[in-house]
PDB file of C-alpha atoms in Angstrom:
ATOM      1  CA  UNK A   1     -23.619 -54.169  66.020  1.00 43.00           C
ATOM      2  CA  UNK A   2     -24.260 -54.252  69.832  1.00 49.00           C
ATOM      3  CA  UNK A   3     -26.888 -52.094  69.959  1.00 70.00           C
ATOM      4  CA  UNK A   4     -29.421 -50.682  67.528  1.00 75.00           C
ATOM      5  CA  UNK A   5     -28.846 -47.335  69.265  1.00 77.00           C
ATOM      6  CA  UNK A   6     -25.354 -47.386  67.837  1.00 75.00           C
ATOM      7  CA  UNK A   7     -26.910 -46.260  64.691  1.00 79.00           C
ATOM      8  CA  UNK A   8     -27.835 -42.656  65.445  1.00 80.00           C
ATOM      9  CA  UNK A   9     -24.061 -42.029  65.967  1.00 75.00           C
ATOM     10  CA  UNK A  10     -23.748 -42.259  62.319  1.00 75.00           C
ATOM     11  CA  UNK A  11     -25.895 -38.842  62.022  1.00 80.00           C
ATOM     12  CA  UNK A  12     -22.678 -37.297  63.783  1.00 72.00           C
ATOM     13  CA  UNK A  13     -20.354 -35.072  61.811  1.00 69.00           C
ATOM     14  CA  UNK A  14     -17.996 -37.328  60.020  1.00 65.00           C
ATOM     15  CA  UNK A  15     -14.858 -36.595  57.990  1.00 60.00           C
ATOM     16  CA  UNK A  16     -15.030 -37.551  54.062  1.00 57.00           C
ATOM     17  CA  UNK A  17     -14.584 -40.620  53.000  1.00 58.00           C
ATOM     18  CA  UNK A  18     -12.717 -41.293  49.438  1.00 52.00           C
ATOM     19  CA  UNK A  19     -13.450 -44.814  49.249  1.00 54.00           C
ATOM     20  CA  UNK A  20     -17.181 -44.335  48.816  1.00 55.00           C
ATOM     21  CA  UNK A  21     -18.525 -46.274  45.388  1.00 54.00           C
ATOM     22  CA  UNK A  22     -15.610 -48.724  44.863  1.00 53.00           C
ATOM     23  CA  UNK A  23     -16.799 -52.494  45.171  1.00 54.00           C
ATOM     24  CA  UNK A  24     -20.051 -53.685  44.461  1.00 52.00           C
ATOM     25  CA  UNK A  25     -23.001 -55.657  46.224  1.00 52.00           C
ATOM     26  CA  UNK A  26     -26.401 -54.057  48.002  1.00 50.00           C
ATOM     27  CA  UNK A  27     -26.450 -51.127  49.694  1.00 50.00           C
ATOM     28  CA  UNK A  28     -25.906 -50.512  53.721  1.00 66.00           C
ATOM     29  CA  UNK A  29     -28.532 -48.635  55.851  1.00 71.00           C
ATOM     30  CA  UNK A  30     -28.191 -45.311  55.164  1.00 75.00           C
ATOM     31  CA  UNK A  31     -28.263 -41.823  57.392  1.00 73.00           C
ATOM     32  CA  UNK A  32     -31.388 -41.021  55.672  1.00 79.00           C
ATOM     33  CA  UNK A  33     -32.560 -44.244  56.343  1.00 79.00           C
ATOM     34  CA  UNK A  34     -31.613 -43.513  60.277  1.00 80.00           C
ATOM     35  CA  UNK A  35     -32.825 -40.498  60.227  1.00 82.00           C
ATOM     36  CA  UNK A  36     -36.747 -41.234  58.818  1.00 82.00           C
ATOM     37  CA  UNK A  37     -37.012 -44.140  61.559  1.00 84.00           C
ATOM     38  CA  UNK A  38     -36.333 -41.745  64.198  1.00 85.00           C
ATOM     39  CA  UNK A  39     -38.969 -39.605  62.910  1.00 85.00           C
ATOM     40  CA  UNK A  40     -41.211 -42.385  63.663  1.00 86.00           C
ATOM     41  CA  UNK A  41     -40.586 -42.728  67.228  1.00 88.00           C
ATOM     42  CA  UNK A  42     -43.257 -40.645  69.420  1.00 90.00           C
ATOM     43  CA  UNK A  43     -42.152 -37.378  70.290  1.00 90.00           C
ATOM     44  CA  UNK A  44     -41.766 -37.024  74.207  1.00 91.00           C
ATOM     45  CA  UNK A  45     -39.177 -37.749  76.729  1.00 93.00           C
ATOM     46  CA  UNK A  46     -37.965 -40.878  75.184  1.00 91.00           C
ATOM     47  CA  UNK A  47     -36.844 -39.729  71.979  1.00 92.00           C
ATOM     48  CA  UNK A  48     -35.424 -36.515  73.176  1.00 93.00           C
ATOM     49  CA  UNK A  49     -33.443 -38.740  75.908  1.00 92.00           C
ATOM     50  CA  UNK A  50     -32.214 -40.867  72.618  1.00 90.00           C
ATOM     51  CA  UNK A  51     -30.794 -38.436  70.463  1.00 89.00           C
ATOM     52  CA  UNK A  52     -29.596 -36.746  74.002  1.00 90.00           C
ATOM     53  CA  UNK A  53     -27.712 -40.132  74.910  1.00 88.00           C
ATOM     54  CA  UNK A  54     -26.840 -41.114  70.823  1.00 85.00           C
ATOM     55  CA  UNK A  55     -26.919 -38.119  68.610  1.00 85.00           C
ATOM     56  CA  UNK A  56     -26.050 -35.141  70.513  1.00 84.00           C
ATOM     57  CA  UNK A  57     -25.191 -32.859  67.640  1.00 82.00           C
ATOM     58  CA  UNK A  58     -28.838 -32.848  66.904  1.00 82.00           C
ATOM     59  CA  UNK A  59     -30.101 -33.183  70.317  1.00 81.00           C
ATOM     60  CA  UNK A  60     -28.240 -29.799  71.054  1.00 82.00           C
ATOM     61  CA  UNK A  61     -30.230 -28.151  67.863  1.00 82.00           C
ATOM     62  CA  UNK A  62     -33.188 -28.605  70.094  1.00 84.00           C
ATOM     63  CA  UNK A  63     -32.384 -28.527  73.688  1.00 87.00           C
ATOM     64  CA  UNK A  64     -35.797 -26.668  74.844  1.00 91.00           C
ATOM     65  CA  UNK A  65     -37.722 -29.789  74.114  1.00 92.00           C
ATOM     66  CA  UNK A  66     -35.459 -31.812  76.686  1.00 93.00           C
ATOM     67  CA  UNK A  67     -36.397 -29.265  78.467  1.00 94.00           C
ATOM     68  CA  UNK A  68     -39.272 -28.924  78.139  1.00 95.00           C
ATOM     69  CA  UNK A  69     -39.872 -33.012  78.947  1.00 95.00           C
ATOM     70  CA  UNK A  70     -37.970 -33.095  81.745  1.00 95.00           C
ATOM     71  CA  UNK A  71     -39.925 -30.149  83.556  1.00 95.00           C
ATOM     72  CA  UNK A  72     -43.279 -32.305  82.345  1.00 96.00           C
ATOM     73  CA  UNK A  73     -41.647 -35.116  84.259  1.00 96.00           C
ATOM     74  CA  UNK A  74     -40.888 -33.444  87.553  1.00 96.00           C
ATOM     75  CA  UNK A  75     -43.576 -30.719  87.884  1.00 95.00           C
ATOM     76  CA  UNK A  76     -46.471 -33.295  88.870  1.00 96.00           C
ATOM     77  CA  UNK A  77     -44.341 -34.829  91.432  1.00 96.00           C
ATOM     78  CA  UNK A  78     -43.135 -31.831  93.151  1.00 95.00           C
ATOM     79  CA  UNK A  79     -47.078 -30.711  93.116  1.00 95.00           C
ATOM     80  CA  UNK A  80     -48.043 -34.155  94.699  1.00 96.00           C
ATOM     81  CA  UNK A  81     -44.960 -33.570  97.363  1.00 95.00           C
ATOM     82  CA  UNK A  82     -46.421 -30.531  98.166  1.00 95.00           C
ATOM     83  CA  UNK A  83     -49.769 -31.066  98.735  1.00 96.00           C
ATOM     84  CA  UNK A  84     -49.134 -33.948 100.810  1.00 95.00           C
ATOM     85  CA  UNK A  85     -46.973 -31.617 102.473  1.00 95.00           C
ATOM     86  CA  UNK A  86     -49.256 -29.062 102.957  1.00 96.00           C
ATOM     87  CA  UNK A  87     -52.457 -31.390 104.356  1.00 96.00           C
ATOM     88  CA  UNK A  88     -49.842 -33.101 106.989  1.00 95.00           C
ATOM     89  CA  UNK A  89     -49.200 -29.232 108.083  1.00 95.00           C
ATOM     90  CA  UNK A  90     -52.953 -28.653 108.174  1.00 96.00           C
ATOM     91  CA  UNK A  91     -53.846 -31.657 109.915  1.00 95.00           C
ATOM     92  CA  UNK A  92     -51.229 -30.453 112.606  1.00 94.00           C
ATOM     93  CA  UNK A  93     -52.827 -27.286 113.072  1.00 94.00           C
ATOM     94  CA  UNK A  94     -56.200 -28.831 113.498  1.00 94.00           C
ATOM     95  CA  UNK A  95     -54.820 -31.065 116.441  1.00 92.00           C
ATOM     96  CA  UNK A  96     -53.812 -27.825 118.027  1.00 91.00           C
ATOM     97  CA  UNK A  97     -57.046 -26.207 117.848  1.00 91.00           C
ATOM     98  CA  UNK A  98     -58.722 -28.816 119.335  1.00 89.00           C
ATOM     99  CA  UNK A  99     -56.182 -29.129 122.298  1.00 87.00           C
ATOM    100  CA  UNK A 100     -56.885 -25.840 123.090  1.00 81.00           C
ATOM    101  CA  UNK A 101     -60.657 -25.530 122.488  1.00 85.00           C
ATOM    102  CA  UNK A 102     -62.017 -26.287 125.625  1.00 76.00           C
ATOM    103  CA  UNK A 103     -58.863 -24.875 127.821  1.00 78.00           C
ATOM    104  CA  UNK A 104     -58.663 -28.743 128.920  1.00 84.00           C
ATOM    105  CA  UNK A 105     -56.150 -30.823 127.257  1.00 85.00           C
ATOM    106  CA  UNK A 106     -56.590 -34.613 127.371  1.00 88.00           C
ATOM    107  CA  UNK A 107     -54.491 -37.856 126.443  1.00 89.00           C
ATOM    108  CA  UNK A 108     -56.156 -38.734 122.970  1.00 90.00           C
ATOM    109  CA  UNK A 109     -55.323 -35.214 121.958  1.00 89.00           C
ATOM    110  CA  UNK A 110     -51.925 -35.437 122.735  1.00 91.00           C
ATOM    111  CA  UNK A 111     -51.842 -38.345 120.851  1.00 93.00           C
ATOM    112  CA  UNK A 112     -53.593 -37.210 118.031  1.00 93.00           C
ATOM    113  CA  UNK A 113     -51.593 -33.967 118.313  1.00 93.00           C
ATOM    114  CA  UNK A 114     -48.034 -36.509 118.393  1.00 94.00           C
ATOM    115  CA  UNK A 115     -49.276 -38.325 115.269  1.00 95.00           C
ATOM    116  CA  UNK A 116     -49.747 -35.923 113.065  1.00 95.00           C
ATOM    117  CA  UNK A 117     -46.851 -34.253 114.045  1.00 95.00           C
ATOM    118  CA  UNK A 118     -44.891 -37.379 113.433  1.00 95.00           C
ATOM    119  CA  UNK A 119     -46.895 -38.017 110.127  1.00 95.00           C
ATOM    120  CA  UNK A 120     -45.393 -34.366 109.387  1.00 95.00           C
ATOM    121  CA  UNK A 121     -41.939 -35.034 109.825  1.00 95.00           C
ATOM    122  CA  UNK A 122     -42.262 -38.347 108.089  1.00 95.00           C
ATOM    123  CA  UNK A 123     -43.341 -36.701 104.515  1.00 94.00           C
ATOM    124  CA  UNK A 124     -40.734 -34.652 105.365  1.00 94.00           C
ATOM    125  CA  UNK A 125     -38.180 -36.360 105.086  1.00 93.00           C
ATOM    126  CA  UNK A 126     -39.643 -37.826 102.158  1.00 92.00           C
ATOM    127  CA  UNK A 127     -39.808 -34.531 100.047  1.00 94.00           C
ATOM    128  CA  UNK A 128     -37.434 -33.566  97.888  1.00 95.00           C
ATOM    129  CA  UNK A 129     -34.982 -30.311  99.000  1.00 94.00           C
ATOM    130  CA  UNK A 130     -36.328 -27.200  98.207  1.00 91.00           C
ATOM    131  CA  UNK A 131     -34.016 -26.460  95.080  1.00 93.00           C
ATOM    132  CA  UNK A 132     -35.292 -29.064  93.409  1.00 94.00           C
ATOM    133  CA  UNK A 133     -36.296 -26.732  90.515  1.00 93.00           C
ATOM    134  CA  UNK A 134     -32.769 -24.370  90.079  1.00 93.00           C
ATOM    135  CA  UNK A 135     -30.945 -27.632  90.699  1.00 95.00           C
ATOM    136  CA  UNK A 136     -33.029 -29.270  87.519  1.00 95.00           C
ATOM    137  CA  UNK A 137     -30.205 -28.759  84.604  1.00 95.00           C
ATOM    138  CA  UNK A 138     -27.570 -30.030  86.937  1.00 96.00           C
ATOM    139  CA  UNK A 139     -29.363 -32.975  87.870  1.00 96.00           C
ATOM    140  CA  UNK A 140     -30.789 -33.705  84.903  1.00 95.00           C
ATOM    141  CA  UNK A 141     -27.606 -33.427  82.956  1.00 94.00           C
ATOM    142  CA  UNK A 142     -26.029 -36.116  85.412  1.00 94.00           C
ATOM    143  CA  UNK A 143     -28.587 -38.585  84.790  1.00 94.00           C
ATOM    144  CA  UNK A 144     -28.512 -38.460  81.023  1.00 93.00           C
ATOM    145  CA  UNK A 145     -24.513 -38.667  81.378  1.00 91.00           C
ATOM    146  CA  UNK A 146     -25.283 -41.810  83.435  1.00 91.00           C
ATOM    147  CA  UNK A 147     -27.304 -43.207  81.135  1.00 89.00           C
ATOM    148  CA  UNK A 148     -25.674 -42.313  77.874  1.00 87.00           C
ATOM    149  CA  UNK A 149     -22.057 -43.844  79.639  1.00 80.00           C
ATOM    150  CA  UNK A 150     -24.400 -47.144  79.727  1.00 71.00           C
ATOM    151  CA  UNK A 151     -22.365 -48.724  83.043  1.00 74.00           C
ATOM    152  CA  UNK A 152     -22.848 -52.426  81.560  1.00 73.00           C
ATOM    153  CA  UNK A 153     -23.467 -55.288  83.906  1.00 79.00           C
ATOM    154  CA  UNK A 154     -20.636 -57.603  84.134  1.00 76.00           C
ATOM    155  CA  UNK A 155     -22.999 -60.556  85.363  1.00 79.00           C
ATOM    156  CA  UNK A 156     -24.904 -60.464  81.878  1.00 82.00           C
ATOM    157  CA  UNK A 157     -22.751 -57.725  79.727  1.00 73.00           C
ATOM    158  CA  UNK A 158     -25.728 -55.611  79.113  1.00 72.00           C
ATOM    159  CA  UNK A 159     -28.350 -57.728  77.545  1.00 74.00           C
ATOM    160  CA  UNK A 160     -30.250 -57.876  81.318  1.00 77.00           C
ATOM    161  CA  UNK A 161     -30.752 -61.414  81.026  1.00 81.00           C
ATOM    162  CA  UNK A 162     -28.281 -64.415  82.045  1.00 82.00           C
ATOM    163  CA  UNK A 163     -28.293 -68.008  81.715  1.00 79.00           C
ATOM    164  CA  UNK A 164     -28.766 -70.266  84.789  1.00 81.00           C
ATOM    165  CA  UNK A 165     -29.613 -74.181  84.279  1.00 81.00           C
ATOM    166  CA  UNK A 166     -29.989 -73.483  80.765  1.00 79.00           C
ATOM    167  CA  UNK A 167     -32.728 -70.948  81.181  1.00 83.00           C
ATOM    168  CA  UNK A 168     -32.443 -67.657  80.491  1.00 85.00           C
ATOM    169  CA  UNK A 169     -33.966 -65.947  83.178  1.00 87.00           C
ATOM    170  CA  UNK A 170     -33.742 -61.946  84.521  1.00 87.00           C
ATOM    171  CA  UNK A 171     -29.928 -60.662  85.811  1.00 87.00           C
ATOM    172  CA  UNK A 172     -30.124 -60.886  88.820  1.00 81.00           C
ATOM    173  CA  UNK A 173     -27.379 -58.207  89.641  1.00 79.00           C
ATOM    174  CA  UNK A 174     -28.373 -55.547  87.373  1.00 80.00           C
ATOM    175  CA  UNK A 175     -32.843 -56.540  88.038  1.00 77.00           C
ATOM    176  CA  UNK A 176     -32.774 -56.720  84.193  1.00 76.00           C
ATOM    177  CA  UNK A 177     -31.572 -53.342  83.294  1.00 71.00           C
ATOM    178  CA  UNK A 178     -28.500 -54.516  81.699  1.00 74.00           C
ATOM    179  CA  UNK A 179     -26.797 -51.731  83.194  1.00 75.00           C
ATOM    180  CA  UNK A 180     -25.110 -50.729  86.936  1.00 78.00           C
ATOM    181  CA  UNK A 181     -25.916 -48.063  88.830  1.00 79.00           C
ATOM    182  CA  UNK A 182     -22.658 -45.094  90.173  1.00 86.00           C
ATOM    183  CA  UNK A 183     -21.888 -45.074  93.173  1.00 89.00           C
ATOM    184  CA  UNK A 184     -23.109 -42.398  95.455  1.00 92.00           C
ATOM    185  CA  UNK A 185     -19.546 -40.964  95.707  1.00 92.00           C
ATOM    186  CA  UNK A 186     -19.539 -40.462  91.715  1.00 92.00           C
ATOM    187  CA  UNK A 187     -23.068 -39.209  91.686  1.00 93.00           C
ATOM    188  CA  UNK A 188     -22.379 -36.359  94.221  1.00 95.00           C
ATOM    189  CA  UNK A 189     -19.785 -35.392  92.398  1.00 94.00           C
ATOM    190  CA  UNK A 190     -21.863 -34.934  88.956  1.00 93.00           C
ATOM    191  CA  UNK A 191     -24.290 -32.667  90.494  1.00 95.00           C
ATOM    192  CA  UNK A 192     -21.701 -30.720  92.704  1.00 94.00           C
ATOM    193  CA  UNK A 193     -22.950 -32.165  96.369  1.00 94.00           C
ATOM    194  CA  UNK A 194     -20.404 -33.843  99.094  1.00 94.00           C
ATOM    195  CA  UNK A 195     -21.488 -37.691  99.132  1.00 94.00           C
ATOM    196  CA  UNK A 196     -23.519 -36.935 102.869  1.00 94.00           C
ATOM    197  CA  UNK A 197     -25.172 -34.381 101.428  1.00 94.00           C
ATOM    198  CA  UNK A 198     -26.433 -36.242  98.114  1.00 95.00           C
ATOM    199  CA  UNK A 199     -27.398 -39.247 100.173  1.00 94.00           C
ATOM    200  CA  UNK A 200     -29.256 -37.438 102.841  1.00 93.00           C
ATOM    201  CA  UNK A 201     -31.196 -35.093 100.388  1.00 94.00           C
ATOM    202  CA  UNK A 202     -30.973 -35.694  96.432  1.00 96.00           C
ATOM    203  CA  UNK A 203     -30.490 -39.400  96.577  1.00 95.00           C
ATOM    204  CA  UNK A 204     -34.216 -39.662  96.245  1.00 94.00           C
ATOM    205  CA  UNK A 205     -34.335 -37.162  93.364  1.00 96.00           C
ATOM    206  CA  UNK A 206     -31.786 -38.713  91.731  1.00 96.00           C
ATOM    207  CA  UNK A 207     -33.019 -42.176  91.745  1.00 94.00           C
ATOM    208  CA  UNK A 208     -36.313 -40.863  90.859  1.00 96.00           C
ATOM    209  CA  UNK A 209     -35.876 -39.394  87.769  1.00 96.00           C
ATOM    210  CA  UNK A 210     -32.936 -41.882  86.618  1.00 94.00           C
ATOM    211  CA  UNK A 211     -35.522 -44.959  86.863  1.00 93.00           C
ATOM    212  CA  UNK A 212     -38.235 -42.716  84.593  1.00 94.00           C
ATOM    213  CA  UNK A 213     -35.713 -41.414  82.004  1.00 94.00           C
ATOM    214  CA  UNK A 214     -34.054 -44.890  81.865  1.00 91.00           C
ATOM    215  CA  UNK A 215     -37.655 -46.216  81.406  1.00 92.00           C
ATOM    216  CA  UNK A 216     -38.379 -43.295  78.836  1.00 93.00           C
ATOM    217  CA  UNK A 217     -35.029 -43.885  76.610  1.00 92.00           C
ATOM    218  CA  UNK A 218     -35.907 -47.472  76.566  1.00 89.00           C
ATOM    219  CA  UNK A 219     -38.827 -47.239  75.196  1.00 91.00           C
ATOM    220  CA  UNK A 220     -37.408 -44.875  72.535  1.00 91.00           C
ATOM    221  CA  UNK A 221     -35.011 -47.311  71.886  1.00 88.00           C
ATOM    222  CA  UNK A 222     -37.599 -50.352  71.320  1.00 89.00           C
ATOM    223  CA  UNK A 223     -39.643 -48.133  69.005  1.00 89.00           C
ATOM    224  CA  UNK A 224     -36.830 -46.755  66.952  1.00 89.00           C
ATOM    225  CA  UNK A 225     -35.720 -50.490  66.544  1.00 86.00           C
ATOM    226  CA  UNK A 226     -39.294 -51.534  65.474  1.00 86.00           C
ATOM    227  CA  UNK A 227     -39.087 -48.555  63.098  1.00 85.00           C
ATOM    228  CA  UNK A 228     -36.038 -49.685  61.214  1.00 79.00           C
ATOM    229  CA  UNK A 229     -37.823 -53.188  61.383  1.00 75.00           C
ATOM    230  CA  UNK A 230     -41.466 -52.525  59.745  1.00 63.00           C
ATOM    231  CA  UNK A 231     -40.072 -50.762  56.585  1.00 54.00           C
ATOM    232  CA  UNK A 232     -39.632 -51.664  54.097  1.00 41.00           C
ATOM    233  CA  UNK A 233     -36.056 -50.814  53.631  1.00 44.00           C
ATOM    234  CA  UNK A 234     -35.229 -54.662  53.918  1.00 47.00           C
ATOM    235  CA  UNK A 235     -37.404 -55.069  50.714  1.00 42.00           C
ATOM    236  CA  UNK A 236     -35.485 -51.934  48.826  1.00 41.00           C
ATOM    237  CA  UNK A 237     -31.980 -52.471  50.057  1.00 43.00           C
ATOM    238  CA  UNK A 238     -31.446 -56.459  49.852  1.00 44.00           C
ATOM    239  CA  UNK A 239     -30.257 -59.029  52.594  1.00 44.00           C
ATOM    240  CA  UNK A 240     -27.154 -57.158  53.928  1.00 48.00           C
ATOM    241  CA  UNK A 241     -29.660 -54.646  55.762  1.00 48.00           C
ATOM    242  CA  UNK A 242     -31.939 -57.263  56.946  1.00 47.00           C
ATOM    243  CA  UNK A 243     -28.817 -58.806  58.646  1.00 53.00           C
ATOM    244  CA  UNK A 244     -27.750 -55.489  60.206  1.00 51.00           C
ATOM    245  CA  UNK A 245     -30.695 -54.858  61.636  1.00 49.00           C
ATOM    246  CA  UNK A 246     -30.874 -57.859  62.973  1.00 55.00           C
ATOM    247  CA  UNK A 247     -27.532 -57.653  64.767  1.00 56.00           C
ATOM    248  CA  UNK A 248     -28.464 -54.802  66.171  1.00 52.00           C
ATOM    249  CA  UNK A 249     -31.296 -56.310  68.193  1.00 52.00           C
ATOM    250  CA  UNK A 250     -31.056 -58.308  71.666  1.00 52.00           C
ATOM    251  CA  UNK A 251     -29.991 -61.585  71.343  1.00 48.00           C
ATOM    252  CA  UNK A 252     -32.925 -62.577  73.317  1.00 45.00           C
ATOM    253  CA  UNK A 253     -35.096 -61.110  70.386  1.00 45.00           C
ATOM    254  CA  UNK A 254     -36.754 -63.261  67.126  1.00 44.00           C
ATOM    255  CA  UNK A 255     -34.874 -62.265  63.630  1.00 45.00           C
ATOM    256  CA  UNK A 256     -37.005 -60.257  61.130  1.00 43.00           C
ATOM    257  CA  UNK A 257     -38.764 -62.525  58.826  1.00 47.00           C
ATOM    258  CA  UNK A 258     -37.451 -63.162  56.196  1.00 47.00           C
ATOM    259  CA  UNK A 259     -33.681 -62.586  57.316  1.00 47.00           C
ATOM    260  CA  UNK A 260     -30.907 -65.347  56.325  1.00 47.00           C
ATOM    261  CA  UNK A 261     -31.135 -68.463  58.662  1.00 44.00           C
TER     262      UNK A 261
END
């Protein structure tokens, strides 16, 4: 297995299998096994990304935490946006009032007056559009369908690392993500926008909250892989799940001790 996330897909629906109990040897990782190491992963964005991305039957039992993260996410920012929005406006203003205090108007007000207007339209332009917020399901149901269709790097296929001189150093065409980012064209299209449009106003947005949620689902992702590791399932179930788990972490990762050499 690829990828230790690959494992939540088994919590899926599935169609019966007749062939369960013939043959012999130790038992494979189980749902339930699946299941209680997911429980151990810290409740937040991450894991509700993770099931999002892995297990969406269950994810969809609970969609008001996702929502409920995601709004934590973006809330602080768009109150930072503002503010700084609002004391560029003020600081405007103030350059006014003093221009026209004394009824005389002089150079180094001007200028004042010119920088803060230009400070103005800088954050501006920096602020995310105004419907931000309505916009929020759209957007982020694009960026979990980005994530979740995991666009793997040719340069490394996925792992984020590559060989060069016989070390293994960072990819340097995905930055170590393992993964490749859409292209603006297939972007706009997810959250309904003409390409100008999404690069000249929700590019920023987009980018924003796909580098946090990528960083959140990762995370997820490590600790839902340690959970499967610190059991003691390996102990319980015998070799054959000490090698599966094993598989499904990095390459660039040690083996569990005690796991087959």
């Amino acid at each position: 297995m690829a990828d230790v996330r690959e494992l939540l897909a088994r919590l899926n629906p599935q169609t019966i299998k007749f062939d369960i109990g013939k043959g012999g040897g130790a038992p494979a990782l189980t749902n339930q096994d699946i299941a209680a190491a997911l429980a151990m992963v810290p409740a937040g964005l991450g894991r509700e990304l993770l099931e999002a991305c892995w297990w969406p039957d269950g994810a969809a039992l609970r969609r008001h935490r996702l929502r409920d993260a995601v709004i934590a996410l973006v809330a602080p920012e768009l109150q930072r946006q503002q503010r700084r929005l609002a004391d560029a406006r003020t600081e405007v203003g103030l350059a006014e009032v003093c221009m026209g205090w004394s009824g005389t108007v002089t150079a180094e007000q001007r200028a004042e007056r010119d920088r803060a207007a230009e400070r103005l339209g800088h954050i501006k332009r920096q602020c995310w559009p105004r419907s931000t917020l309505e916009s929020l399901p759209t957007l982020a149901t694009a960026v979990i369908a980005e994530i979740a269709g995991c666009n793997h790097c040719t340069t490394c296929e996925g792992r984020g690392q590559a060989m060069a001189c016989e070390l293994l150093v960072t990819c340097k065409t995905c930055s170590g993500y393992g993964t490749v980012p859409l292209s603006d064209r297939g972007r706009a299209a997810a959250i309904g926008r003409d390409e100008s449009s999404y690069r000249e106003a929700w590019r920023g947005v987009y980018e924003w909250m796909l580098r946090r949620m990528q960083e959140a689902e990762r995370d997820a992702a490590d600790a839902f892989r340690l959970a499967l590791g610190r059991s003691a399932w390996p102990q319980a179930c015998g070799v054959s799940l000490v090698r599966e788990i094993n598989d499904a972490q990095p390459r660039t990762k040690r083996p569990i001790a005690g796991s087959p050499t």
